[in-house]
Amino acid sequence: MTHQLRSHDLDWLRLLAIVLLIPFHSAAVFYEGELGSFYVVNAQRSAGLGMFIQFVHQWHMPLFFFLAGAASWYSLQARSQGEYLRQRLRRLLLPLLIGILVLVPPQVYIHELQDGREIGNFLQFYPLFFDGIRPLGHFEWAHLWFLAYLLVISIACFPVMLRLRGDSTASDSISFFSMPPGLGSLIMLAVPLMAVEALLRPHWIGFQNLYDDWANLLLYLLYFFYGFLFCRDTWLWSALDQHRWLICATAGLGMVLLLTLGITHMVPERAYSAPYMAYQAFRGFNSWCWVLALLALARPYRSYSHPILSYGNQAAFSVYLLHQPVIVIVAFFVVPLSLAIPAKFVLISLASLLGSLGLHQGLMRR
């Protein structure tokens, strides 16, 4: 079976996920809830932007890891084992190390400034960044946690990916799943995700420190593997195409229910209790439905390229690296202004988008 070297529907989804980072983290300036607080916070919160954050958070990072797994399948079709591992280290480890030293300290410094702490200027604060790991000190990796998790997951899945990287037939896929291809197979893939959320989320709520974050680590590992599996076993795409609208309707209804529970404050208290574990299991199911729905809606564009997509592929990684420190800096100066929340949000989003693209053009491309 011959596979495309590039699937543009996945590229479009990757571009969507990257672009959404800017309004998502701009909205975090006006959010207060269980997901924590941002580096800069506005005195007044926004219920609407809080709902937007809850909506995007439900599927955004799962989609990122699914797409990363798909990208690994394509990468292993064109690279040897050694080339793949070297590319992972160059693409993930090097930016992670440089970013921690260059991109994260300004965010932590501005956070300390907004909290009113006397820490001197940035050069005086910089050595304090290494005084201990958050929450005991200032050291952290901020939004760069994604690179660390992806590197670990890529290496952990590497032996399995090597075993499965060859083309497969439908009969191979059936024997792998021990079930016939179809909607049932797509639903069954949700079961491990639901189990992780129900059994691990009550304890590991989501502090991304890698060594004590088993709920996120196993959840994202599964999504990464599913992305690889979808590109290997093409019948999964056929099942997705066949049941597209049912999946989209299920995802929409599930999201309405989850947001309603949040708005009405009916989410169970976090504990190893039947109500909370059932709630988390449903979250796991709904996240998977949303990833499937987005994949299904993007399918018609798998052969459609565009200059915007070409530029987006070039700028995406730069925007990911740069967008959050730019947002934090912009928000620090915008928050004190006498503007309404919508105006502040739009100003932070637009300025951060233009700033990130400008830095990409001026620094990263060069």
Short mmCIF file of C-alpha atoms in Angstrom, two decimals:
data_model
loop_
_atom_site.label_atom_id
_atom_site.label_comp_id
_atom_site.label_asym_id
_atom_site.label_seq_id
_atom_site.Cartn_x
_atom_site.Cartn_y
_atom_site.Cartn_z
CA MET A 1 0.00 0.00 0.00
CA THR A 2 1.36 3.41 -0.97
CA HIS A 3 0.98 6.34 1.44
CA GLN A 4 1.20 10.05 0.78
CA LEU A 5 4.38 11.73 1.94
CA ARG A 6 2.28 14.65 3.17
CA SER A 7 -1.29 14.78 4.41
CA HIS A 8 -2.45 18.37 4.33
CA ASP A 9 -5.51 17.80 6.53
CA LEU A 10 -3.12 17.10 9.42
CA ASP A 11 -1.09 20.18 8.49
CA TRP A 12 -4.22 22.35 8.59
CA LEU A 13 -5.14 20.96 12.01
CA ARG A 14 -1.60 21.57 13.28
CA LEU A 15 -1.80 25.16 12.07
CA LEU A 16 -5.19 25.56 13.79
CA ALA A 17 -3.77 24.20 17.05
CA ILE A 18 -0.78 26.54 16.90
CA VAL A 19 -2.86 29.63 16.09
CA LEU A 20 -5.28 28.81 18.92
CA LEU A 21 -2.42 29.02 21.41
CA ILE A 22 -2.49 32.82 21.15
CA PRO A 23 -6.18 33.47 22.01
CA PHE A 24 -6.07 30.61 24.53
CA HIS A 25 -3.18 32.05 26.53
CA SER A 26 -4.47 35.61 26.02
CA ALA A 27 -7.78 34.49 27.52
CA ALA A 28 -5.87 32.98 30.47
CA VAL A 29 -5.12 36.55 31.59
CA PHE A 30 -8.84 36.85 32.41
CA TYR A 31 -9.38 33.33 33.77
CA GLU A 32 -9.67 31.96 37.28
CA GLY A 33 -10.39 28.28 37.90
CA GLU A 34 -9.09 24.77 38.43
CA LEU A 35 -6.57 25.04 35.58
CA GLY A 36 -4.50 27.49 37.64
CA SER A 37 -3.53 31.11 37.09
CA PHE A 38 -1.47 32.73 34.35
CA TYR A 39 1.74 34.74 34.73
CA VAL A 40 -0.21 38.00 34.37
CA VAL A 41 -3.81 38.26 35.56
CA ASN A 42 -6.40 40.96 35.11
CA ALA A 43 -8.16 42.25 38.22
CA GLN A 44 -11.54 41.37 36.69
CA ARG A 45 -12.25 37.92 35.28
CA SER A 46 -14.38 36.99 32.28
CA ALA A 47 -16.88 34.13 32.44
CA GLY A 48 -17.05 34.03 28.64
CA LEU A 49 -13.30 33.72 28.18
CA GLY A 50 -13.24 31.18 31.01
CA MET A 51 -15.73 29.06 29.06
CA PHE A 52 -13.58 29.44 25.95
CA ILE A 53 -10.59 28.12 27.91
CA GLN A 54 -12.58 25.15 29.21
CA PHE A 55 -13.76 24.37 25.69
CA VAL A 56 -10.33 24.51 24.05
CA HIS A 57 -8.58 22.77 26.94
CA GLN A 58 -10.83 19.74 26.48
CA TRP A 59 -9.24 18.73 23.17
CA HIS A 60 -6.32 21.04 22.36
CA MET A 61 -3.34 19.18 23.83
CA PRO A 62 -4.75 15.73 22.95
CA LEU A 63 -4.92 16.93 19.34
CA PHE A 64 -1.32 18.18 19.53
CA PHE A 65 -0.04 14.79 20.68
CA PHE A 66 -2.17 12.91 18.15
CA LEU A 67 -0.69 15.04 15.37
CA ALA A 68 2.81 14.51 16.77
CA GLY A 69 2.28 10.75 16.63
CA ALA A 70 1.07 11.04 13.04
CA ALA A 71 4.13 13.13 12.18
CA SER A 72 6.35 10.41 13.66
CA TRP A 73 4.81 7.84 11.33
CA TYR A 74 5.61 10.01 8.32
CA SER A 75 9.08 10.75 9.68
CA LEU A 76 9.90 7.06 10.08
CA GLN A 77 8.86 6.40 6.47
CA ALA A 78 11.55 8.80 5.28
CA ARG A 79 14.29 8.36 7.94
CA SER A 80 16.36 5.60 9.43
CA GLN A 81 16.18 4.80 13.14
CA GLY A 82 19.28 6.86 13.89
CA GLU A 83 18.12 9.79 11.77
CA TYR A 84 14.75 9.81 13.53
CA LEU A 85 16.32 9.88 17.00
CA ARG A 86 18.80 12.59 16.02
CA GLN A 87 15.96 14.64 14.54
CA ARG A 88 13.97 14.27 17.78
CA LEU A 89 16.88 15.45 19.89
CA ARG A 90 17.64 18.37 17.58
CA ARG A 91 14.00 19.36 17.20
CA LEU A 92 12.92 18.93 20.84
CA LEU A 93 15.81 18.78 23.31
CA LEU A 94 17.85 21.67 21.93
CA PRO A 95 14.93 24.17 21.82
CA LEU A 96 13.84 22.98 25.27
CA LEU A 97 17.23 23.70 26.83
CA ILE A 98 17.71 27.04 25.07
CA GLY A 99 14.10 28.07 25.73
CA ILE A 100 14.38 27.37 29.46
CA LEU A 101 17.40 29.66 29.64
CA VAL A 102 16.07 32.43 27.37
CA LEU A 103 12.26 32.36 27.06
CA VAL A 104 11.04 31.23 30.48
CA PRO A 105 12.89 33.56 32.92
CA PRO A 106 11.23 36.77 31.55
CA GLN A 107 7.81 35.22 32.15
CA VAL A 108 8.65 34.28 35.74
CA TYR A 109 10.19 37.71 36.32
CA ILE A 110 7.07 39.52 35.12
CA HIS A 111 4.92 37.24 37.26
CA GLU A 112 6.95 38.23 40.30
CA LEU A 113 6.67 41.91 39.35
CA GLN A 114 2.90 41.74 39.05
CA ASP A 115 2.68 40.04 42.42
CA GLY A 116 4.47 43.09 43.85
CA ARG A 117 7.65 41.36 44.98
CA GLU A 118 10.87 43.35 45.31
CA ILE A 119 13.24 41.45 43.01
CA GLY A 120 15.25 44.23 41.37
CA ASN A 121 15.81 44.36 37.62
CA PHE A 122 15.83 41.34 35.32
CA LEU A 123 19.59 40.84 35.47
CA GLN A 124 19.42 40.83 39.26
CA PHE A 125 16.54 38.33 39.17
CA TYR A 126 18.05 35.94 36.60
CA PRO A 127 20.27 33.98 39.08
CA LEU A 128 17.21 33.55 41.32
CA PHE A 129 15.48 31.65 38.51
CA PHE A 130 17.69 28.66 39.36
CA ASP A 131 17.06 28.70 43.14
CA GLY A 132 14.77 25.64 43.09
CA ILE A 133 12.00 23.92 41.18
CA ARG A 134 8.56 25.46 41.35
CA PRO A 135 6.68 25.67 43.71
CA LEU A 136 9.69 25.69 46.08
CA GLY A 137 11.69 27.97 43.79
CA HIS A 138 11.43 29.87 40.53
CA PHE A 139 12.73 27.26 38.08
CA GLU A 140 10.19 25.86 35.59
CA TRP A 141 9.74 25.19 31.88
CA ALA A 142 6.47 27.11 31.36
CA HIS A 143 4.85 26.29 28.01
CA LEU A 144 7.94 24.32 26.94
CA TRP A 145 6.69 21.33 28.95
CA PHE A 146 5.21 20.07 25.69
CA LEU A 147 8.70 19.56 24.24
CA ALA A 148 9.86 17.58 27.28
CA TYR A 149 6.78 15.34 27.29
CA LEU A 150 6.93 14.81 23.54
CA LEU A 151 10.61 13.87 23.69
CA VAL A 152 10.03 11.31 26.46
CA ILE A 153 6.93 9.89 24.77
CA SER A 154 8.66 9.69 21.38
CA ILE A 155 11.53 7.69 22.88
CA ALA A 156 9.19 5.49 24.95
CA CYS A 157 7.11 4.62 21.89
CA PHE A 158 10.10 4.21 19.58
CA PRO A 159 10.46 0.40 19.84
CA VAL A 160 6.73 -0.11 19.20
CA MET A 161 6.75 2.34 16.29
CA LEU A 162 9.67 0.49 14.70
CA ARG A 163 7.73 -2.75 14.92
CA LEU A 164 4.60 -1.22 13.41
CA ARG A 165 6.04 1.31 10.98
CA GLY A 166 5.64 -0.86 7.87
CA ASP A 167 2.52 -0.74 5.72
CA SER A 168 -0.36 -2.83 7.00
CA THR A 169 -3.32 -4.53 5.47
CA ALA A 170 -6.83 -4.51 6.83
CA SER A 171 -6.34 -8.08 8.07
CA ASP A 172 -3.25 -7.00 10.02
CA SER A 173 -5.30 -4.28 11.70
CA ILE A 174 -8.12 -6.65 12.59
CA SER A 175 -5.71 -9.07 14.24
CA PHE A 176 -4.07 -6.19 16.10
CA PHE A 177 -7.37 -5.01 17.59
CA SER A 178 -9.09 -8.42 17.70
CA MET A 179 -12.21 -6.73 16.39
CA PRO A 180 -13.69 -5.83 13.01
CA PRO A 181 -12.99 -2.34 11.65
CA GLY A 182 -15.77 0.21 12.11
CA LEU A 183 -17.36 2.56 14.60
CA GLY A 184 -16.91 0.06 17.42
CA SER A 185 -13.15 0.17 16.99
CA LEU A 186 -13.11 3.98 17.22
CA ILE A 187 -15.21 3.82 20.38
CA MET A 188 -13.05 1.11 21.93
CA LEU A 189 -10.00 3.32 21.50
CA ALA A 190 -11.65 5.71 23.97
CA VAL A 191 -11.69 3.08 26.73
CA PRO A 192 -7.99 3.41 27.73
CA LEU A 193 -8.34 7.21 27.67
CA MET A 194 -11.39 7.02 29.94
CA ALA A 195 -9.58 4.64 32.29
CA VAL A 196 -6.60 6.99 32.61
CA GLU A 197 -8.85 9.94 33.41
CA ALA A 198 -11.02 8.01 35.87
CA LEU A 199 -8.25 6.16 37.71
CA LEU A 200 -5.39 8.67 37.67
CA ARG A 201 -6.87 12.15 37.35
CA PRO A 202 -8.27 12.23 40.92
CA HIS A 203 -4.69 12.09 42.20
CA TRP A 204 -2.64 13.71 39.40
CA ILE A 205 -4.70 16.76 38.54
CA GLY A 206 -2.26 18.06 35.91
CA PHE A 207 0.88 19.77 37.26
CA GLN A 208 3.23 19.24 34.31
CA ASN A 209 6.50 18.31 36.02
CA LEU A 210 6.92 15.02 34.08
CA TYR A 211 8.16 12.96 37.03
CA ASP A 212 4.91 13.17 39.06
CA ASP A 213 2.22 13.68 36.43
CA TRP A 214 1.12 10.17 35.47
CA ALA A 215 -2.36 11.12 34.31
CA ASN A 216 -1.13 13.53 31.64
CA LEU A 217 1.89 11.43 30.72
CA LEU A 218 -0.11 8.27 30.01
CA LEU A 219 -2.97 10.17 28.40
CA TYR A 220 -0.71 11.98 25.96
CA LEU A 221 1.27 8.80 25.28
CA LEU A 222 -1.97 7.13 24.18
CA TYR A 223 -2.90 10.03 21.91
CA PHE A 224 0.59 10.00 20.40
CA PHE A 225 0.32 6.27 19.72
CA TYR A 226 -3.17 6.68 18.25
CA GLY A 227 -1.86 9.30 15.83
CA PHE A 228 0.85 6.89 14.68
CA LEU A 229 -1.69 4.05 14.45
CA PHE A 230 -4.15 6.03 12.32
CA CYS A 231 -1.47 6.73 9.73
CA ARG A 232 -0.40 3.10 9.70
CA ASP A 233 -3.86 1.54 9.59
CA THR A 234 -5.72 3.45 6.90
CA TRP A 235 -9.01 1.63 7.53
CA LEU A 236 -9.36 3.75 10.68
CA TRP A 237 -9.72 6.79 8.40
CA SER A 238 -12.40 4.94 6.42
CA ALA A 239 -14.34 4.25 9.61
CA LEU A 240 -13.97 7.91 10.56
CA ASP A 241 -15.26 9.07 7.16
CA GLN A 242 -18.21 6.71 7.35
CA HIS A 243 -19.39 7.93 10.77
CA ARG A 244 -18.29 11.57 10.53
CA TRP A 245 -21.56 13.27 11.42
CA LEU A 246 -22.45 10.89 14.23
CA ILE A 247 -19.05 11.56 15.83
CA CYS A 248 -19.43 15.33 15.38
CA ALA A 249 -22.92 15.28 16.93
CA THR A 250 -21.70 13.19 19.88
CA ALA A 251 -18.77 15.55 20.45
CA GLY A 252 -21.04 18.60 20.35
CA LEU A 253 -23.60 17.18 22.76
CA GLY A 254 -20.88 15.99 25.11
CA MET A 255 -19.25 19.42 25.18
CA VAL A 256 -22.59 21.10 25.91
CA LEU A 257 -23.06 18.76 28.87
CA LEU A 258 -19.56 19.36 30.24
CA LEU A 259 -19.81 23.14 29.94
CA THR A 260 -23.26 23.08 31.52
CA LEU A 261 -21.92 21.13 34.49
CA GLY A 262 -19.21 23.76 34.90
CA ILE A 263 -21.55 26.74 34.56
CA THR A 264 -24.03 25.31 37.06
CA HIS A 265 -21.24 24.30 39.47
CA MET A 266 -22.35 20.67 39.37
CA VAL A 267 -18.90 19.18 38.78
CA PRO A 268 -18.24 16.65 41.60
CA GLU A 269 -15.52 17.38 44.12
CA ARG A 270 -12.14 15.89 43.22
CA ALA A 271 -11.85 12.55 45.01
CA TYR A 272 -11.73 8.83 44.39
CA SER A 273 -15.51 8.74 44.35
CA ALA A 274 -17.93 7.24 41.84
CA PRO A 275 -19.36 10.62 40.70
CA TYR A 276 -15.97 12.25 40.13
CA MET A 277 -14.45 9.21 38.44
CA ALA A 278 -17.48 8.95 36.16
CA TYR A 279 -17.14 12.65 35.34
CA GLN A 280 -13.48 12.22 34.44
CA ALA A 281 -14.22 9.12 32.36
CA PHE A 282 -16.79 11.13 30.42
CA ARG A 283 -14.22 13.90 29.92
CA GLY A 284 -11.87 11.32 28.45
CA PHE A 285 -14.56 10.07 26.08
CA ASN A 286 -15.53 13.58 25.02
CA SER A 287 -11.92 14.60 24.34
CA TRP A 288 -11.51 11.62 22.04
CA CYS A 289 -14.77 12.45 20.25
CA TRP A 290 -13.55 16.01 19.66
CA VAL A 291 -10.21 14.84 18.27
CA LEU A 292 -12.05 12.44 15.95
CA ALA A 293 -14.55 15.14 14.94
CA LEU A 294 -11.79 17.61 14.06
CA LEU A 295 -9.94 14.93 12.09
CA ALA A 296 -13.14 14.06 10.24
CA LEU A 297 -13.96 17.69 9.40
CA ALA A 298 -10.41 18.24 8.10
CA ARG A 299 -10.44 15.14 5.87
CA PRO A 300 -11.73 16.92 2.74
CA TYR A 301 -8.61 19.12 2.82
CA ARG A 302 -6.03 16.33 2.83
CA SER A 303 -4.93 17.17 -0.72
CA TYR A 304 -5.48 20.93 -0.48
CA SER A 305 -2.44 23.13 -0.10
CA HIS A 306 -2.26 26.92 0.05
CA PRO A 307 0.42 29.61 0.54
CA ILE A 308 -1.02 30.26 4.01
CA LEU A 309 -0.40 26.61 4.90
CA SER A 310 3.11 26.72 3.49
CA TYR A 311 3.96 29.82 5.53
CA GLY A 312 2.21 28.34 8.56
CA ASN A 313 4.36 25.21 8.39
CA GLN A 314 7.46 27.41 8.39
CA ALA A 315 6.34 29.70 11.20
CA ALA A 316 4.45 27.23 13.43
CA PHE A 317 7.34 26.11 15.62
CA SER A 318 8.62 29.66 16.05
CA VAL A 319 5.14 30.85 17.07
CA TYR A 320 4.86 28.00 19.56
CA LEU A 321 8.20 28.90 21.16
CA LEU A 322 7.73 32.67 21.19
CA HIS A 323 4.02 33.32 21.65
CA GLN A 324 3.76 32.91 25.43
CA PRO A 325 6.64 35.17 26.51
CA VAL A 326 5.31 37.76 24.06
CA ILE A 327 1.79 37.44 25.53
CA VAL A 328 3.12 37.80 29.07
CA ILE A 329 5.10 40.94 28.20
CA VAL A 330 2.23 42.51 26.24
CA ALA A 331 -0.33 41.63 28.92
CA PHE A 332 1.82 43.19 31.64
CA PHE A 333 1.43 46.58 29.94
CA VAL A 334 -2.16 46.12 28.73
CA VAL A 335 -3.76 44.91 31.96
CA PRO A 336 -3.37 48.26 33.83
CA LEU A 337 -5.07 50.18 30.99
CA SER A 338 -8.60 51.52 31.50
CA LEU A 339 -10.17 49.32 28.84
CA ALA A 340 -12.98 46.81 28.81
CA ILE A 341 -12.05 43.14 28.97
CA PRO A 342 -12.95 42.44 25.31
CA ALA A 343 -10.73 45.32 24.17
CA LYS A 344 -7.84 44.12 26.34
CA PHE A 345 -8.23 40.57 25.06
CA VAL A 346 -8.24 41.63 21.40
CA LEU A 347 -5.28 43.96 21.94
CA ILE A 348 -3.21 41.29 23.69
CA SER A 349 -4.07 38.66 21.07
CA LEU A 350 -3.33 40.81 18.03
CA ALA A 351 -0.17 42.36 19.45
CA SER A 352 1.11 38.92 20.47
CA LEU A 353 0.36 37.38 17.08
CA LEU A 354 2.10 40.19 15.24
CA GLY A 355 4.99 40.16 17.71
CA SER A 356 5.49 36.41 17.38
CA LEU A 357 5.40 36.54 13.59
CA GLY A 358 7.71 39.56 13.58
CA LEU A 359 10.24 37.72 15.75
CA HIS A 360 9.95 34.70 13.47
CA GLN A 361 10.67 36.84 10.44
CA GLY A 362 13.46 38.84 12.03
CA LEU A 363 15.21 36.24 14.18
CA MET A 364 14.14 32.63 13.73
CA ARG A 365 14.14 32.51 9.92
CA ARG A 366 17.44 34.34 9.80
#
